[in-house]
């Protein structure tokens, strides 16, 4: 086979391979928002502030990183914090937990849990890395009250 014919076949094969791969931006997708104290937090005397960022990168099938910074929490406390599947204005605020496999396991592998841990001044940071590209229904982050996780203290809309 001639070099020219071989080059043409190789080019066609590469083109077909590229066309078969789903389109996804080669750059990161960033969403962020501000911490808003929810009625459950206000009822308990919290006045929270802060921000959160979610970065989705298309590396190795996708990776999602979440970082949240929050002020006004109790000192030296661990707060259950999760990415949720609805905006903060939903009922309940944030909806349910976002899951990579909807209806799958309720765990740190299938969900995104940037658990917030506070210092002696009540300033908290939470981080999580998820080995998948979070879909568009990863819309909010909710901070839960440790003694009763049904109480939602704060929410961040990711937009």
PDB file of C-alpha atoms in Angstrom:
ATOM      1  CA  UNK A   1       0.000   0.000   0.000  1.00  0.00           C
ATOM      2  CA  UNK A   2       1.316   3.441  -0.890  1.00  0.00           C
ATOM      3  CA  UNK A   3       2.307   5.944   1.784  1.00  0.00           C
ATOM      4  CA  UNK A   4      -0.332   8.381   0.535  1.00  0.00           C
ATOM      5  CA  UNK A   5      -3.126   5.788   0.703  1.00  0.00           C
ATOM      6  CA  UNK A   6      -1.936   4.675   4.167  1.00  0.00           C
ATOM      7  CA  UNK A   7      -1.946   8.303   5.387  1.00  0.00           C
ATOM      8  CA  UNK A   8      -5.461   8.816   4.021  1.00  0.00           C
ATOM      9  CA  UNK A   9      -6.767   5.697   5.776  1.00  0.00           C
ATOM     10  CA  UNK A  10      -5.122   6.774   9.030  1.00  0.00           C
ATOM     11  CA  UNK A  11      -6.669  10.260   8.762  1.00  0.00           C
ATOM     12  CA  UNK A  12     -10.141   8.766   8.135  1.00  0.00           C
ATOM     13  CA  UNK A  13      -9.728   6.403  11.118  1.00  0.00           C
ATOM     14  CA  UNK A  14      -8.712   9.289  13.398  1.00  0.00           C
ATOM     15  CA  UNK A  15     -11.637  11.395  12.186  1.00  0.00           C
ATOM     16  CA  UNK A  16     -14.108   8.564  12.869  1.00  0.00           C
ATOM     17  CA  UNK A  17     -12.598   8.047  16.336  1.00  0.00           C
ATOM     18  CA  UNK A  18     -12.937  11.732  17.205  1.00  0.00           C
ATOM     19  CA  UNK A  19     -16.526  11.812  15.922  1.00  0.00           C
ATOM     20  CA  UNK A  20     -17.440   8.800  18.093  1.00  0.00           C
ATOM     21  CA  UNK A  21     -16.326  10.524  21.322  1.00  0.00           C
ATOM     22  CA  UNK A  22     -19.099  12.623  22.927  1.00  0.00           C
ATOM     23  CA  UNK A  23     -18.416  16.333  22.715  1.00  0.00           C
ATOM     24  CA  UNK A  24     -17.273  17.948  25.941  1.00  0.00           C
ATOM     25  CA  UNK A  25     -15.387  21.124  26.434  1.00  0.00           C
ATOM     26  CA  UNK A  26     -11.688  20.606  26.963  1.00  0.00           C
ATOM     27  CA  UNK A  27     -11.693  23.294  29.645  1.00  0.00           C
ATOM     28  CA  UNK A  28     -13.034  23.254  33.178  1.00  0.00           C
ATOM     29  CA  UNK A  29     -16.590  24.269  33.993  1.00  0.00           C
ATOM     30  CA  UNK A  30     -16.822  26.427  37.124  1.00  0.00           C
ATOM     31  CA  UNK A  31     -19.942  27.228  39.141  1.00  0.00           C
ATOM     32  CA  UNK A  32     -20.028  29.130  42.415  1.00  0.00           C
ATOM     33  CA  UNK A  33     -22.260  30.932  44.861  1.00  0.00           C
ATOM     34  CA  UNK A  34     -22.688  32.571  48.258  1.00  0.00           C
ATOM     35  CA  UNK A  35     -23.749  30.913  51.524  1.00  0.00           C
ATOM     36  CA  UNK A  36     -27.311  31.818  52.537  1.00  0.00           C
ATOM     37  CA  UNK A  37     -28.615  31.011  56.021  1.00  0.00           C
ATOM     38  CA  UNK A  38     -31.833  28.995  55.789  1.00  0.00           C
ATOM     39  CA  UNK A  39     -34.826  29.301  58.158  1.00  0.00           C
ATOM     40  CA  UNK A  40     -33.591  26.221  60.061  1.00  0.00           C
ATOM     41  CA  UNK A  41     -30.290  27.981  60.726  1.00  0.00           C
ATOM     42  CA  UNK A  42     -31.949  31.272  61.647  1.00  0.00           C
ATOM     43  CA  UNK A  43     -34.200  29.442  64.139  1.00  0.00           C
ATOM     44  CA  UNK A  44     -31.052  28.117  65.847  1.00  0.00           C
ATOM     45  CA  UNK A  45     -29.403  31.568  65.937  1.00  0.00           C
ATOM     46  CA  UNK A  46     -26.954  31.143  63.050  1.00  0.00           C
ATOM     47  CA  UNK A  47     -25.992  34.028  60.757  1.00  0.00           C
ATOM     48  CA  UNK A  48     -23.731  32.386  58.216  1.00  0.00           C
ATOM     49  CA  UNK A  49     -21.708  33.776  55.356  1.00  0.00           C
ATOM     50  CA  UNK A  50     -19.191  32.390  52.912  1.00  0.00           C
ATOM     51  CA  UNK A  51     -18.894  30.965  49.437  1.00  0.00           C
ATOM     52  CA  UNK A  52     -18.471  27.741  47.509  1.00  0.00           C
ATOM     53  CA  UNK A  53     -17.065  26.702  44.152  1.00  0.00           C
ATOM     54  CA  UNK A  54     -17.528  23.561  42.056  1.00  0.00           C
ATOM     55  CA  UNK A  55     -14.997  22.826  39.304  1.00  0.00           C
ATOM     56  CA  UNK A  56     -15.761  20.117  36.762  1.00  0.00           C
ATOM     57  CA  UNK A  57     -12.782  19.060  34.654  1.00  0.00           C
ATOM     58  CA  UNK A  58     -12.897  16.641  31.710  1.00  0.00           C
ATOM     59  CA  UNK A  59      -9.800  14.699  32.803  1.00  0.00           C
ATOM     60  CA  UNK A  60     -10.060  10.887  32.609  1.00  0.00           C
ATOM     61  CA  UNK A  61     -13.817  10.843  32.077  1.00  0.00           C
ATOM     62  CA  UNK A  62     -14.388  13.773  34.406  1.00  0.00           C
ATOM     63  CA  UNK A  63     -13.526  14.969  37.867  1.00  0.00           C
ATOM     64  CA  UNK A  64     -15.522  17.289  40.114  1.00  0.00           C
ATOM     65  CA  UNK A  65     -13.948  19.287  42.942  1.00  0.00           C
ATOM     66  CA  UNK A  66     -15.926  21.246  45.514  1.00  0.00           C
ATOM     67  CA  UNK A  67     -14.631  23.754  48.064  1.00  0.00           C
ATOM     68  CA  UNK A  68     -16.785  25.619  50.580  1.00  0.00           C
ATOM     69  CA  UNK A  69     -15.707  28.317  53.073  1.00  0.00           C
ATOM     70  CA  UNK A  70     -18.181  29.405  55.750  1.00  0.00           C
ATOM     71  CA  UNK A  71     -18.137  31.738  58.760  1.00  0.00           C
ATOM     72  CA  UNK A  72     -20.460  31.846  61.774  1.00  0.00           C
ATOM     73  CA  UNK A  73     -20.635  28.157  62.674  1.00  0.00           C
ATOM     74  CA  UNK A  74     -19.944  26.612  66.068  1.00  0.00           C
ATOM     75  CA  UNK A  75     -16.242  26.180  66.891  1.00  0.00           C
ATOM     76  CA  UNK A  76     -14.448  22.850  66.502  1.00  0.00           C
ATOM     77  CA  UNK A  77     -17.428  21.101  64.933  1.00  0.00           C
ATOM     78  CA  UNK A  78     -17.916  18.828  61.921  1.00  0.00           C
ATOM     79  CA  UNK A  79     -20.932  19.695  59.747  1.00  0.00           C
ATOM     80  CA  UNK A  80     -22.427  17.178  57.310  1.00  0.00           C
ATOM     81  CA  UNK A  81     -22.381  18.984  53.968  1.00  0.00           C
ATOM     82  CA  UNK A  82     -23.558  17.630  50.628  1.00  0.00           C
ATOM     83  CA  UNK A  83     -24.065  18.645  47.025  1.00  0.00           C
ATOM     84  CA  UNK A  84     -27.818  18.616  46.340  1.00  0.00           C
ATOM     85  CA  UNK A  85     -29.890  18.172  43.182  1.00  0.00           C
ATOM     86  CA  UNK A  86     -32.116  21.272  43.254  1.00  0.00           C
ATOM     87  CA  UNK A  87     -31.679  25.007  43.896  1.00  0.00           C
ATOM     88  CA  UNK A  88     -31.870  26.545  47.361  1.00  0.00           C
ATOM     89  CA  UNK A  89     -35.351  27.922  46.582  1.00  0.00           C
ATOM     90  CA  UNK A  90     -36.800  24.395  46.189  1.00  0.00           C
ATOM     91  CA  UNK A  91     -38.855  22.629  48.857  1.00  0.00           C
ATOM     92  CA  UNK A  92     -36.941  21.400  50.752  1.00  0.00           C
ATOM     93  CA  UNK A  93     -34.052  23.799  50.075  1.00  0.00           C
ATOM     94  CA  UNK A  94     -31.577  22.090  47.754  1.00  0.00           C
ATOM     95  CA  UNK A  95     -33.836  19.087  47.133  1.00  0.00           C
ATOM     96  CA  UNK A  96     -32.196  15.721  47.762  1.00  0.00           C
ATOM     97  CA  UNK A  97     -28.579  14.616  47.658  1.00  0.00           C
ATOM     98  CA  UNK A  98     -26.965  14.683  44.225  1.00  0.00           C
ATOM     99  CA  UNK A  99     -25.969  11.147  43.198  1.00  0.00           C
ATOM    100  CA  UNK A 100     -23.676  10.098  40.374  1.00  0.00           C
ATOM    101  CA  UNK A 101     -25.754   6.930  40.017  1.00  0.00           C
ATOM    102  CA  UNK A 102     -29.298   8.057  40.804  1.00  0.00           C
ATOM    103  CA  UNK A 103     -30.875   5.654  43.290  1.00  0.00           C
ATOM    104  CA  UNK A 104     -27.471   4.167  44.093  1.00  0.00           C
ATOM    105  CA  UNK A 105     -25.550   4.043  47.339  1.00  0.00           C
ATOM    106  CA  UNK A 106     -25.776   6.890  49.836  1.00  0.00           C
ATOM    107  CA  UNK A 107     -22.045   7.237  50.391  1.00  0.00           C
ATOM    108  CA  UNK A 108     -19.003   9.392  49.685  1.00  0.00           C
ATOM    109  CA  UNK A 109     -18.312   7.471  46.450  1.00  0.00           C
ATOM    110  CA  UNK A 110     -21.732   8.014  44.822  1.00  0.00           C
ATOM    111  CA  UNK A 111     -22.418  11.434  46.335  1.00  0.00           C
ATOM    112  CA  UNK A 112     -20.309  14.564  46.822  1.00  0.00           C
ATOM    113  CA  UNK A 113     -19.662  15.317  50.504  1.00  0.00           C
ATOM    114  CA  UNK A 114     -17.504  18.413  51.171  1.00  0.00           C
ATOM    115  CA  UNK A 115     -17.847  17.973  54.945  1.00  0.00           C
ATOM    116  CA  UNK A 116     -17.213  21.287  56.720  1.00  0.00           C
ATOM    117  CA  UNK A 117     -14.878  21.248  59.739  1.00  0.00           C
ATOM    118  CA  UNK A 118     -14.582  24.428  61.793  1.00  0.00           C
ATOM    119  CA  UNK A 119     -11.693  25.884  63.730  1.00  0.00           C
ATOM    120  CA  UNK A 120     -11.798  27.470  67.211  1.00  0.00           C
ATOM    121  CA  UNK A 121     -13.381  30.640  65.746  1.00  0.00           C
ATOM    122  CA  UNK A 122     -16.209  28.845  63.914  1.00  0.00           C
ATOM    123  CA  UNK A 123     -14.653  29.292  60.484  1.00  0.00           C
ATOM    124  CA  UNK A 124     -15.122  26.173  58.398  1.00  0.00           C
ATOM    125  CA  UNK A 125     -13.760  24.681  55.221  1.00  0.00           C
ATOM    126  CA  UNK A 126     -15.006  21.663  53.323  1.00  0.00           C
ATOM    127  CA  UNK A 127     -13.468  19.948  50.302  1.00  0.00           C
ATOM    128  CA  UNK A 128     -14.419  16.989  48.168  1.00  0.00           C
ATOM    129  CA  UNK A 129     -13.158  15.413  44.970  1.00  0.00           C
ATOM    130  CA  UNK A 130     -15.493  13.183  42.977  1.00  0.00           C
ATOM    131  CA  UNK A 131     -14.195  10.906  40.227  1.00  0.00           C
ATOM    132  CA  UNK A 132     -16.968  11.810  37.788  1.00  0.00           C
ATOM    133  CA  UNK A 133     -18.208  14.852  35.877  1.00  0.00           C
ATOM    134  CA  UNK A 134     -21.144  16.139  37.973  1.00  0.00           C
ATOM    135  CA  UNK A 135     -24.239  16.563  35.830  1.00  0.00           C
ATOM    136  CA  UNK A 136     -26.219  19.801  35.624  1.00  0.00           C
ATOM    137  CA  UNK A 137     -28.501  18.625  38.469  1.00  0.00           C
ATOM    138  CA  UNK A 138     -25.626  19.208  40.921  1.00  0.00           C
ATOM    139  CA  UNK A 139     -27.156  22.599  41.731  1.00  0.00           C
ATOM    140  CA  UNK A 140     -26.558  23.452  45.381  1.00  0.00           C
ATOM    141  CA  UNK A 141     -24.576  22.695  48.519  1.00  0.00           C
ATOM    142  CA  UNK A 142     -26.418  22.234  51.815  1.00  0.00           C
ATOM    143  CA  UNK A 143     -24.894  22.421  55.302  1.00  0.00           C
ATOM    144  CA  UNK A 144     -26.794  20.244  57.789  1.00  0.00           C
ATOM    145  CA  UNK A 145     -27.037  20.640  61.575  1.00  0.00           C
ATOM    146  CA  UNK A 146     -24.872  17.945  63.234  1.00  0.00           C
ATOM    147  CA  UNK A 147     -27.217  16.925  66.081  1.00  0.00           C
ATOM    148  CA  UNK A 148     -30.184  16.666  63.657  1.00  0.00           C
ATOM    149  CA  UNK A 149     -29.225  16.365  59.976  1.00  0.00           C
ATOM    150  CA  UNK A 150     -32.840  16.921  58.907  1.00  0.00           C
ATOM    151  CA  UNK A 151     -32.260  20.603  59.797  1.00  0.00           C
ATOM    152  CA  UNK A 152     -30.685  22.507  56.909  1.00  0.00           C
ATOM    153  CA  UNK A 153     -28.622  25.399  58.236  1.00  0.00           C
ATOM    154  CA  UNK A 154     -27.424  26.976  55.006  1.00  0.00           C
ATOM    155  CA  UNK A 155     -27.452  26.592  51.253  1.00  0.00           C
ATOM    156  CA  UNK A 156     -25.326  27.730  48.301  1.00  0.00           C
ATOM    157  CA  UNK A 157     -26.782  27.929  44.785  1.00  0.00           C
ATOM    158  CA  UNK A 158     -24.108  26.886  42.282  1.00  0.00           C
ATOM    159  CA  UNK A 159     -24.504  28.982  39.150  1.00  0.00           C
TER     160      UNK A 159
END
